[in-house]
Structure formats: C-alpha cells, structure tokens
Amino acid sequence: MSEELFKKLISHTKKYGFIFQSSEIYDGLSAVYDYGPNGVELKNNIKEYWWKSMVQLHDNIVGLDAAIFMHPSTWKASGHVDAFNDPLIDNKDSKKRYRADVLIEDHISGIEAKIEKEVSKAKKRFGDQFDEQKFRSEHPQVLKYTEQIEDINTRMNTAIASGQLNDLKTLIEELGIVDPVSGSRNWTDVRQFNLMFNTQLGNISGEEGKLYLRPETAQGIFVNFLNVQKTTRQKIPFGIAQIGKAFRNEIVARQFIFRMREFEQMEMQYFVKPGDEMNWYHYWKEHRMKWHLSLNADPEKLRFHDHDNLAHYANAAVDVQFAFPFGFKELEGIHSRTDFDLKNHQELSGKKLQYFDNDTNENFIPFVIETSIGVDRMFLSILSNAYHEEMVADASGGEAERVVLRIPAQLAPVKAAVLPLVKNKEELTDKAQEIFDKLKLFFNIQYDDKDTIGRRYRRQDAIGTPYCITVDFQSLEDNAVTVRERDSLEQVRMSIDELIPYLDKRTNMAYLLAELKG
Ligand code: GAP
C-alpha cells in the first residue's frame, strides 16, 4: 500500500466512523485516538477472537483484569523505572526532540530507498530478462548500500546495548543527519528518557505518592500469579491472559494508531518449568502465527523478526511483523522472560512467588513465555489488509468505483444489512423491518432504506458488511430475499427462514475457532 493509499485509509476510517482524533474540537491530542461506532465493534471483535482463542480454547489458560494503577514498587522490580527508556536528542535550533535511534533508522530507510530506485531502474531497462535476486546480490552500488546499512545497524545496536549514548551522537554526526524540520545539524547530547507517565496519589505528596500509569499489562499478571494459581488450582504449565490499556510517553508519535500514547494490549503470560521455556517459546511462536493467518492475512505480509537487542527481561524474543502501509513493522512480540519478573517481585516484596510441584515435591519460580500484541496495531493491520478500491458493475450496466473493506466476516462491525428495495412502499418496509427485528437478536445488523439500492450497497461495502439482504416485491409473495455477498458480489435467493443459519455459519466466531483448533 502506497503512502497515498494510507492517507486515503486514514480519512476513510474517519468518514465511516471507525477512528477519530481525540479531542478533535480542540485540534486533537497527538498520538491519542477515539474509536467510533464501527471502530468499537471491530475492536471488540478482535479482542473477543483473541480472548476466546486463548481462554476458551485452552483449558489451562485463565483470564484476569488487573487495575491500571499498581504499587510503585512494581515498576522498580520490573526494571521499568531504571531501564524503560528511549535515547533522546534535541535540535538546538528547531528545539524539536527526536529519538536518536529513529533518526538513524530513518537515515537507513533513505539508503534502502536508493537500493529500490536502482532495482526499479534496472527492471525497466532489462524487462522480462531481469533477475532481481542476482541484481541485488551482485550489483556493486547495491552491495555498497547494503554494506553501509549493515555497518550503521551494527554501530547503532552496539551503542544501545552498551548504553554508550555518546556513540549514538557520533553516529548521527558522522552520517550528517539533519533535523527534518530545520535542516540543522546543531544537536545536543543524547540522553535517556523514561517512557512512563506518572501522576500523584491523592493524599501523599512528593516521591512517596508517585504513581505510574502501567506501560504494559504484564505486571498485573505477575503480581497476581499465586492468587490465580491457587484459586484456579492450575498446574504448570498454565497461562494467564489479560486485555487492557497501557500508556507510554512516546516521543515519536506518528503512523496513525501504530504508535500511540494510550493504547490497548492483549497479553498472555505462560508459566512453565525452568528448562522447558524454549519448547514453549517455539510452540507459542507457531501458534500465534497460525492465529494471524486464520484471519485471511496474506502470508506474504507476515514474517518473524528476531530481536537484535533483547529487552532487559528476555533471553529470547521474536516479533511477528506485518507489512503495514509504511513497511514491515512489529505487530506482536513473543518473549521468553525467564524468571526475571517473579524473582524481582519476590525479592522486593519479601513475599514468596513460588510454585509447589506436587509431583516432585519441589518449590520453584516458574519461567515465563509471553505473547503480547497491541489491539490497535492489530486493528490497523486488519484495516490495511482489508482496504480495496476497485471497479464493479453498476445497476445501469456500466462500471462504478467502490471502496470495500474485506474484513473477515467474523470480525466485521456489522454482519448484515436489511434493505427494502424501495422505501415508500409500506408493505416492503414492514416486511424488511420484521426481518430486521428477528435478525438483530442474533447479529449486529443495520436497517437502511435511504437512497438508491446501489448507494446503500456502497455504504455497506465501505464499512465491510459481508451480507446485504434485499427485500423486494417478490418477497411478499414467496417469503424469500436476495442475499448479496460483499467480496464476490454473488447474489443468492433464499427463504427468510434460512437467513439465521446462513449468517451464523458465515459470521459466527465459533467456526473460526474450530479451524484454529485444527
Ligand atoms: N509486555 C511486553 C511488552 O509490552 P512491547 O513489545 O513493548 O512488549 C507489545 O509491546 C505490543 O504492544 C507491541 O507488539 C505492539 O503491538 C503494542 N505496542 C507497544 N507500544 C505501542 C504503542 N505506543 N502504540 C500502540 N501499540 C503499542
């Protein structure tokens, strides 16, 4: 998807009530968004599919809804107070603040673009004869660019991993990176900036009353590990799943809902016996990829990417990346978190966080495999995969352009629309209303009798409604309706009595879950 299409997608989400800028009447709040009527339905369906695939499909995974505020010591133990930082740099002329690593990554993107330019020039020159793979691996200029990228990446990653912030500044200077706003090279030193938002507890002043808005939902799971294990009598291995808001004071706020300051996570911590963690890490890696593929994502748009720099808590980590409109980026993280969190909470709280194994009579701190996905990023991946502009036949025998969201039917905000062919015939609208009243007990559906039938189809296509049910004069005679399918545009005539099982088979999440279970 090009940048142009991405802009169209963003305005489409506003026009059709999926996403609005937060506090828009006050010119918005950067990197904070609200979900409109269609957006909240899609978001809820994504969450429901994730929840059911974790909690309902696995006997040994249970749910939790921990509070956003936690005891401040939580964030000391988890390492977030000391290590949840981004390296920042300011431009002294523009007074703008940037993430040093993002400035360098943008520079790398510039070199990548030069490679792509060489490739497309050669493609034009050689036509069908062009062997792209050979060109990429042999062309001297492309090789030079590739080497530059590797060198920059190595230097950046080493500087970040070792905390040598001066090296990051030297790299920025050597690469001649300028402030994108002012073009100036007048940079400050690089400093660490903690990403946690904080606030103050009502009746305690100063440091003691300092509270953080959680930057991940995971810690609510760790501190409740024994509460949940004991009350549900789970045996290891078992998991705890949670969906909830998280907050990060992101410096680089761009790419729409990809990087937000307030967002939602779906996280599952899987507690395993020490030594078994790598088996489970591979299990969850495959299982999560299967989940993404079950939602019709083009397999070419998904890939694994091993972390170059491991987070402070992990001994192995991989991202599921998705081809967002602005390139392959992290959609979900799968992390082997060792016993880092439980051990630190045990140490700082002085309360035992150990599991007693009845079979071996041993006490131990479990190791943890985490799967962590952002609801909003998942939302964006579904929408960017679904957005299509295409020409279709119109009622007059010509062609018309339509924008269609090919959202998987089980996740679509509205499952079907009931449309009387014309609105000024009471017999028809009564019949359509009767069908609507019956179906709405089972599905989220809409009734629409405004404008021509063609325009009503377009409106439903634009929000991804998989089925349109047209009630015509014949319906009054034969108790049948025409059902139009969104993607194929196929129309089938069926008895009104068949509608519920027909829609159920195609939109009920249970069938998606059955496929996932295999
Ligand atoms: N508990 C582990 C953890 O939080 P993470 O890689 O920092 O790991 C997990 O975040 C997921 O949360 C990411 O893969 C992404 O989908 C989502 N996420 C993280 N920061 C985000 C942000 N600022 N805006 C939207 N989603 C975000």
XYZ file of C-alpha atoms and ligand atoms in Angstrom:
545
model
C 0.000 0.000 0.000
C 1.427 3.361 -1.009
C 1.624 6.433 1.190
C -1.189 7.896 -0.905
C -3.448 4.908 -0.165
C -2.522 5.063 3.520
C -3.730 8.677 3.638
C -6.974 7.580 1.992
C -7.358 4.767 4.531
C -6.931 7.235 7.393
C -9.613 9.554 6.041
C -11.839 6.547 5.306
C -11.652 5.480 8.961
C -12.879 8.926 9.986
C -15.561 9.268 7.314
C -17.101 5.908 8.202
C -16.946 6.198 11.986
C -14.013 3.906 12.767
C -11.460 6.279 14.280
C -11.486 9.933 15.344
C -8.649 12.104 16.585
C -9.002 12.512 20.351
C -10.403 15.916 21.439
C -10.680 16.947 17.794
C -12.631 20.133 18.538
C -9.532 21.371 20.398
C -7.321 20.451 17.416
C -6.660 16.993 18.781
C -4.174 15.443 21.170
C -1.217 13.935 19.411
C -0.978 10.130 19.300
C -4.288 9.665 21.120
C -7.362 8.409 19.242
C -11.025 7.582 19.856
C -12.865 4.654 18.299
C -16.200 5.491 16.641
C -19.318 3.304 16.311
C -17.862 0.960 13.666
C -14.392 1.086 15.193
C -15.544 -0.063 18.612
C -17.404 -3.023 17.070
C -14.341 -4.141 15.104
C -12.068 -3.598 18.094
C -14.378 -5.608 20.372
C -14.499 -8.425 17.818
C -10.679 -8.531 17.592
C -10.482 -8.705 21.379
C -13.166 -11.371 21.531
C -11.379 -13.557 18.973
C -8.082 -13.243 20.847
C -9.715 -13.883 24.238
C -11.632 -16.932 23.066
C -8.625 -18.356 21.251
C -6.624 -18.070 24.481
C -9.031 -18.620 27.367
C -11.815 -20.666 25.783
C -9.660 -22.917 23.592
C -7.051 -23.682 26.268
C -8.159 -25.459 29.458
C -5.011 -24.225 31.151
C -5.308 -20.503 30.349
C -7.445 -18.279 32.559
C -8.302 -14.595 32.457
C -7.558 -11.590 34.650
C -8.467 -7.912 34.738
C -5.942 -6.143 36.946
C -6.087 -2.433 37.780
C -4.151 0.118 35.732
C -2.594 1.653 38.856
C -0.202 -0.581 40.730
C 2.022 -0.147 43.760
C 5.020 1.981 42.631
C 7.433 -0.763 43.735
C 6.028 -2.904 40.933
C 7.848 -0.734 38.390
C 11.057 -0.745 40.358
C 11.024 -4.559 40.468
C 10.090 -4.905 36.801
C 13.022 -2.703 35.761
C 10.813 -0.061 34.165
C 11.923 2.760 36.495
C 15.578 2.201 35.633
C 15.505 0.789 32.124
C 12.312 1.663 30.244
C 13.998 4.453 28.341
C 14.352 5.822 24.847
C 17.532 7.625 23.756
C 16.560 11.233 23.026
C 18.289 14.031 21.223
C 17.217 17.672 20.813
C 17.958 20.011 17.971
C 19.218 23.278 19.442
C 17.922 25.392 16.537
C 14.450 23.963 15.994
C 14.030 22.998 19.671
C 12.479 19.744 18.407
C 13.062 16.465 20.239
C 13.724 13.159 18.487
C 14.516 9.556 19.287
C 18.164 9.143 18.320
C 17.619 5.567 17.092
C 14.631 6.650 14.957
C 16.690 9.403 13.296
C 19.267 6.754 12.402
C 16.592 4.284 11.245
C 15.105 6.987 9.004
C 18.561 7.535 7.529
C 18.743 3.777 6.853
C 15.304 3.932 5.177
C 16.753 6.611 2.882
C 19.554 4.236 1.830
C 17.014 1.418 1.352
C 15.023 3.713 -0.919
C 18.163 4.268 -3.026
C 18.516 0.477 -3.411
C 14.890 0.209 -4.523
C 15.467 3.004 -7.049
C 18.427 1.113 -8.576
C 16.314 -2.059 -8.722
C 13.359 -0.398 -10.394
C 15.644 1.380 -12.915
C 17.225 -1.960 -13.834
C 13.804 -3.641 -14.004
C 12.705 -1.071 -16.581
C 15.946 -1.444 -18.541
C 16.019 -5.271 -18.700
C 12.295 -6.023 -18.782
C 11.429 -9.762 -18.692
C 15.116 -10.708 -18.670
C 15.613 -9.105 -15.257
C 16.847 -11.399 -12.468
C 16.121 -9.318 -9.357
C 17.779 -11.623 -6.860
C 21.027 -11.736 -8.861
C 20.961 -7.956 -9.308
C 20.547 -7.402 -5.568
C 23.372 -9.776 -4.693
C 25.862 -8.618 -7.374
C 25.333 -5.018 -8.416
C 28.293 -3.016 -6.982
C 26.277 0.067 -5.991
C 23.541 -2.010 -4.329
C 26.199 -4.002 -2.476
C 27.806 -0.776 -1.286
C 24.483 0.495 0.060
C 23.736 -2.854 1.744
C 27.137 -2.808 3.448
C 26.507 0.759 4.665
C 23.183 -0.326 6.180
C 24.751 -3.283 7.953
C 27.543 -1.132 9.334
C 25.142 1.548 10.638
C 22.850 -1.077 12.181
C 25.737 -2.774 13.969
C 27.062 0.507 15.362
C 23.615 1.639 16.486
C 22.715 -1.666 18.144
C 26.076 -1.895 19.930
C 25.723 1.647 21.244
C 22.170 0.981 22.506
C 23.031 -2.381 24.056
C 26.079 -0.993 25.877
C 24.373 2.265 26.841
C 27.097 4.295 25.082
C 24.934 7.294 24.228
C 27.936 9.320 23.015
C 28.454 6.742 20.269
C 24.892 7.337 19.070
C 25.567 11.068 18.839
C 28.856 10.441 16.978
C 26.990 8.196 14.529
C 24.345 10.881 13.913
C 27.074 13.451 13.295
C 29.153 11.198 11.050
C 26.128 10.303 8.932
C 25.384 14.007 8.538
C 21.810 13.540 9.784
C 19.939 16.840 9.798
C 16.827 17.917 11.690
C 13.924 17.023 9.357
C 12.214 20.313 10.306
C 15.012 22.892 10.175
C 17.787 21.095 8.276
C 20.129 21.984 11.160
C 22.951 19.741 12.463
C 23.151 21.516 15.793
C 22.419 18.567 18.128
C 22.506 18.226 21.911
C 23.980 15.148 23.579
C 21.837 12.002 23.637
C 20.005 11.380 26.927
C 17.806 8.610 28.253
C 14.127 9.497 28.672
C 11.788 7.318 30.734
C 8.586 6.467 28.874
C 6.290 6.019 31.874
C 3.598 8.595 32.583
C 3.254 9.410 36.241
C 0.685 11.000 38.475
C 0.199 11.650 42.153
C -1.780 9.682 44.710
C -4.377 11.981 46.325
C -3.265 12.149 49.939
C 0.522 11.635 49.708
C 2.838 14.316 48.369
C 6.283 14.009 46.799
C 8.117 10.895 45.597
C 6.244 8.632 48.004
C 2.905 9.340 46.377
C 4.170 8.967 42.841
C 2.076 6.547 40.796
C 2.704 5.303 37.279
C 0.213 4.548 34.537
C 1.140 0.998 33.583
C 3.313 0.793 30.444
C 2.378 -2.887 29.956
C -0.398 -5.089 31.327
C 2.019 -7.938 32.104
C 2.969 -6.825 35.638
C -0.642 -7.108 36.836
C -0.397 -10.769 35.858
C 2.942 -11.356 37.604
C 1.905 -9.883 40.940
C -1.308 -11.966 40.837
C 0.453 -15.142 39.765
C -0.108 -17.051 43.030
C -3.622 -15.664 43.622
C -4.696 -17.009 40.259
C -2.803 -20.288 40.501
C -4.194 -21.108 43.936
C -7.791 -20.086 43.249
C -7.976 -21.968 39.954
C -5.763 -24.910 41.070
C -3.809 -24.720 37.820
C -0.774 -26.901 37.372
C 2.264 -25.815 35.460
C 2.310 -25.191 32.527
C -0.563 -22.718 32.650
C -1.278 -19.244 31.358
C -2.955 -16.009 32.459
C -4.464 -13.766 29.792
C -5.380 -10.115 30.096
C -6.635 -7.327 27.845
C -6.239 -3.740 28.972
C -4.975 -0.231 28.484
C -1.292 0.667 28.630
C 0.363 4.088 28.463
C 3.709 5.222 27.090
C 5.017 8.730 26.695
C 6.211 8.039 23.147
C 8.435 10.730 21.714
C 7.935 9.770 18.107
C 4.203 9.875 17.622
C 3.317 9.134 14.033
C 1.920 6.488 11.719
C -1.627 6.933 12.951
C -2.664 4.275 15.506
C 0.601 2.351 15.121
C 2.352 4.247 17.906
C 0.028 5.767 20.469
C 0.456 7.223 23.931
C -2.628 5.426 25.222
C -3.239 2.024 23.684
C -4.530 -1.428 24.470
C -2.632 -4.686 24.845
C -3.666 -8.342 24.753
C -1.061 -10.213 26.769
C -0.714 -13.782 27.918
C 1.954 -14.992 30.338
C 2.584 -18.732 30.209
C 4.237 -20.157 33.334
C 6.492 -23.145 32.689
C 9.059 -25.310 34.415
C 12.593 -23.838 34.201
C 14.371 -25.621 31.373
C 11.145 -26.120 29.368
C 10.969 -22.495 28.241
C 12.483 -22.908 24.782
C 9.990 -25.639 23.805
C 7.106 -23.403 24.830
C 8.690 -20.376 23.182
C 8.646 -22.245 19.844
C 5.140 -23.555 20.494
C 3.742 -20.060 21.071
C 5.648 -18.618 18.132
C 3.973 -21.066 15.755
C 0.583 -20.840 17.452
C 0.459 -17.058 17.221
C 1.432 -17.080 13.556
C -1.398 -19.566 12.921
C -3.809 -17.164 14.653
C -2.791 -14.303 12.370
C -3.064 -16.481 9.277
C -6.556 -17.612 10.327
C -7.716 -14.039 9.710
C -7.011 -14.226 5.979
C -3.876 -12.163 6.214
C -1.788 -12.567 3.088
C 1.094 -14.876 4.250
C 3.473 -12.589 2.329
C 2.525 -9.766 4.683
C 3.596 -11.611 7.838
C 7.058 -12.597 8.958
C 9.109 -13.312 12.078
C 11.893 -10.980 13.085
C 14.313 -11.952 15.865
C 15.179 -9.085 18.208
C 18.607 -7.503 17.686
C 18.600 -6.066 21.207
C 16.925 -8.173 23.884
C 14.812 -6.293 26.431
C 16.150 -6.240 29.983
C 13.919 -9.190 30.962
C 14.280 -11.567 27.991
C 16.575 -14.434 26.979
C 14.883 -14.893 23.586
C 12.453 -12.670 21.700
C 10.854 -12.509 18.312
C 8.407 -10.129 16.670
C 5.586 -11.057 14.366
C 5.945 -8.289 11.809
C 3.209 -7.178 9.443
C 3.624 -5.319 6.153
C 1.949 -2.092 7.303
C 1.479 0.631 4.663
C 4.803 2.119 5.846
C 6.767 -1.158 5.737
C 7.262 -4.315 7.805
C 6.868 -3.401 11.494
C 6.231 -5.122 14.821
C 2.670 -6.292 15.340
C 3.216 -8.727 18.207
C 6.097 -9.750 20.460
C 6.799 -13.240 21.787
C 9.274 -13.145 24.637
C 10.968 -15.680 26.848
C 11.040 -13.610 30.048
C 12.883 -16.177 32.208
C 12.071 -15.836 35.945
C 13.111 -12.160 35.848
C 9.799 -10.630 36.905
C 8.642 -13.142 39.522
C 12.116 -13.262 41.075
C 12.353 -9.480 41.364
C 8.831 -9.135 42.764
C 9.634 -11.841 45.300
C 12.811 -10.064 46.306
C 11.346 -6.568 46.586
C 8.045 -7.550 48.241
C 9.537 -10.175 50.520
C 6.589 -12.463 49.596
C 7.241 -15.893 48.113
C 6.153 -16.202 44.479
C 6.952 -19.859 44.061
C 5.088 -22.787 42.636
C 4.889 -26.034 44.571
C 5.101 -29.056 42.315
C 3.086 -31.874 43.934
C 4.647 -34.496 41.687
C 8.252 -33.748 42.614
C 7.710 -32.057 45.980
C 9.757 -29.109 44.739
C 9.297 -25.359 45.096
C 10.478 -23.181 42.228
C 9.954 -19.849 40.493
C 8.461 -20.615 37.086
C 9.899 -19.299 33.843
C 7.573 -17.298 31.608
C 6.786 -17.154 27.908
C 4.846 -14.048 26.978
C 2.750 -13.269 23.928
C 1.992 -9.565 23.678
C 0.008 -7.860 20.945
C -1.372 -4.346 20.602
C -5.116 -4.255 19.878
C -4.697 -1.019 17.935
C -1.896 -2.377 15.768
C -3.989 -5.465 15.072
C -6.857 -3.153 14.125
C -4.591 -1.263 11.713
C -3.270 -4.488 10.178
C -6.832 -5.774 9.615
C -7.918 -2.493 8.047
C -4.890 -2.034 5.807
C -5.220 -5.634 4.629
C -8.941 -5.124 4.015
C -8.962 -1.767 2.190
C -9.540 -2.090 -1.571
C -10.544 0.365 -4.267
C -11.999 -1.381 -7.315
C -14.344 -1.076 -10.278
C -17.560 -3.086 -10.172
C -20.603 -3.405 -12.434
C -23.362 -0.980 -11.518
C -27.137 -1.292 -11.886
C -27.190 0.576 -15.228
C -24.843 -1.969 -16.844
C -21.806 0.346 -16.600
C -18.972 0.376 -14.073
C -18.619 2.237 -10.805
C -15.776 2.601 -8.331
C -16.252 1.167 -4.880
C -14.180 1.179 -1.737
C -14.615 -2.095 0.058
C -13.265 -3.293 3.378
C -12.703 -7.039 3.085
C -12.698 -7.566 6.832
C -13.062 -11.240 7.813
C -16.838 -11.692 8.242
C -16.436 -12.868 11.856
C -14.755 -9.574 12.777
C -16.867 -7.244 10.630
C -18.579 -4.483 12.679
C -21.947 -5.127 11.015
C -22.768 -8.649 9.850
C -25.633 -7.855 7.511
C -27.821 -5.002 6.300
C -31.532 -5.349 5.591
C -32.544 -3.187 2.628
C -36.105 -2.790 1.342
C -35.816 -2.253 -2.425
C -37.799 0.984 -2.216
C -38.707 2.973 0.836
C -42.099 4.420 0.029
C -43.995 1.130 -0.096
C -45.220 0.276 3.345
C -45.698 -3.455 2.631
C -41.995 -3.692 1.733
C -40.648 -1.643 4.615
C -42.890 -3.553 7.066
C -41.553 -6.855 5.774
C -37.947 -5.620 5.913
C -38.459 -4.274 9.429
C -39.892 -7.616 10.506
C -36.776 -9.418 9.181
C -34.529 -6.848 10.848
C -36.269 -7.277 14.212
C -35.818 -11.033 14.003
C -32.152 -10.994 12.954
C -30.994 -8.327 15.405
C -31.493 -10.747 18.286
C -28.642 -12.827 16.868
C -26.376 -10.470 14.909
C -25.265 -6.860 14.811
C -27.191 -5.732 11.749
C -28.404 -2.499 10.167
C -31.624 -1.413 8.506
C -31.228 1.097 5.691
C -33.904 2.453 3.352
C -32.334 5.761 2.300
C -31.057 6.409 -1.278
C -30.851 4.023 -4.213
C -30.025 0.383 -3.594
C -26.635 0.900 -5.325
C -25.663 3.660 -2.902
C -26.767 1.574 0.048
C -24.567 -1.310 -1.167
C -21.612 1.124 -1.429
C -22.194 2.342 2.129
C -22.160 -1.222 3.461
C -19.084 -2.156 1.365
C -17.289 0.838 2.842
C -17.733 -0.455 6.400
C -17.068 -4.088 5.453
C -20.570 -5.532 5.911
C -20.309 -9.046 4.446
C -24.011 -9.539 3.544
C -26.750 -7.293 2.179
C -30.295 -8.661 2.313
C -32.648 -7.095 -0.224
C -36.380 -7.296 0.324
C -38.340 -6.860 -2.942
C -41.950 -7.196 -4.105
C -41.412 -10.881 -4.839
C -40.537 -11.335 -1.134
C -44.144 -10.524 -0.263
C -45.243 -13.449 -2.414
C -42.596 -16.126 -1.799
C -41.194 -15.193 1.637
C -37.694 -15.132 0.083
C -34.982 -12.445 -0.151
C -31.800 -11.833 -2.150
C -28.536 -12.041 -0.241
C -25.526 -10.282 -1.795
C -22.031 -11.255 -0.719
C -19.589 -8.369 -0.293
C -16.442 -9.751 -1.973
C -17.724 -11.962 -4.796
C -20.841 -9.807 -5.362
C -22.714 -13.073 -5.841
C -26.441 -12.866 -5.168
C -28.446 -15.832 -3.920
C -32.150 -16.101 -3.369
C -33.180 -17.826 -0.161
C -36.131 -18.290 2.116
C -36.304 -15.828 5.020
C -36.325 -18.839 7.353
C -32.848 -19.809 6.125
C -31.270 -16.442 6.962
C -30.269 -17.151 10.561
C -28.384 -20.425 9.882
C -26.877 -18.921 6.700
C -25.468 -15.875 8.505
C -24.493 -17.873 11.556
C -22.343 -20.304 9.557
C -20.501 -17.423 7.907
C -20.130 -14.888 10.708
C -20.006 -16.865 13.939
C -16.557 -16.833 15.532
C -17.006 -20.447 16.624
C -16.218 -21.618 13.078
C -13.018 -19.581 13.014
C -12.037 -21.028 16.382
C -12.750 -24.545 15.148
C -10.330 -24.010 12.241
C -7.694 -22.586 14.558
C -8.005 -25.560 16.879
C -7.490 -27.839 13.853
N 4.802 -6.881 27.905
C 5.706 -6.805 26.811
C 5.551 -5.606 26.019
O 4.847 -4.682 26.401
P 6.278 -4.489 23.780
O 6.975 -5.090 22.582
O 6.832 -3.236 24.351
O 6.237 -5.639 24.855
C 3.944 -5.311 22.994
O 4.758 -4.242 23.394
C 2.996 -4.886 21.891
O 2.251 -3.747 22.295
C 3.696 -4.461 20.593
O 3.983 -5.565 19.776
C 2.652 -3.560 19.971
O 1.689 -4.317 19.257
C 1.977 -2.930 21.170
N 2.517 -1.572 21.421
C 3.637 -1.246 22.093
N 3.791 0.090 22.142
C 2.735 0.619 21.483
C 2.306 1.954 21.188
N 2.992 3.007 21.615
N 1.166 2.130 20.480
C 0.434 1.060 20.070
N 0.783 -0.211 20.316
C 1.911 -0.445 21.015
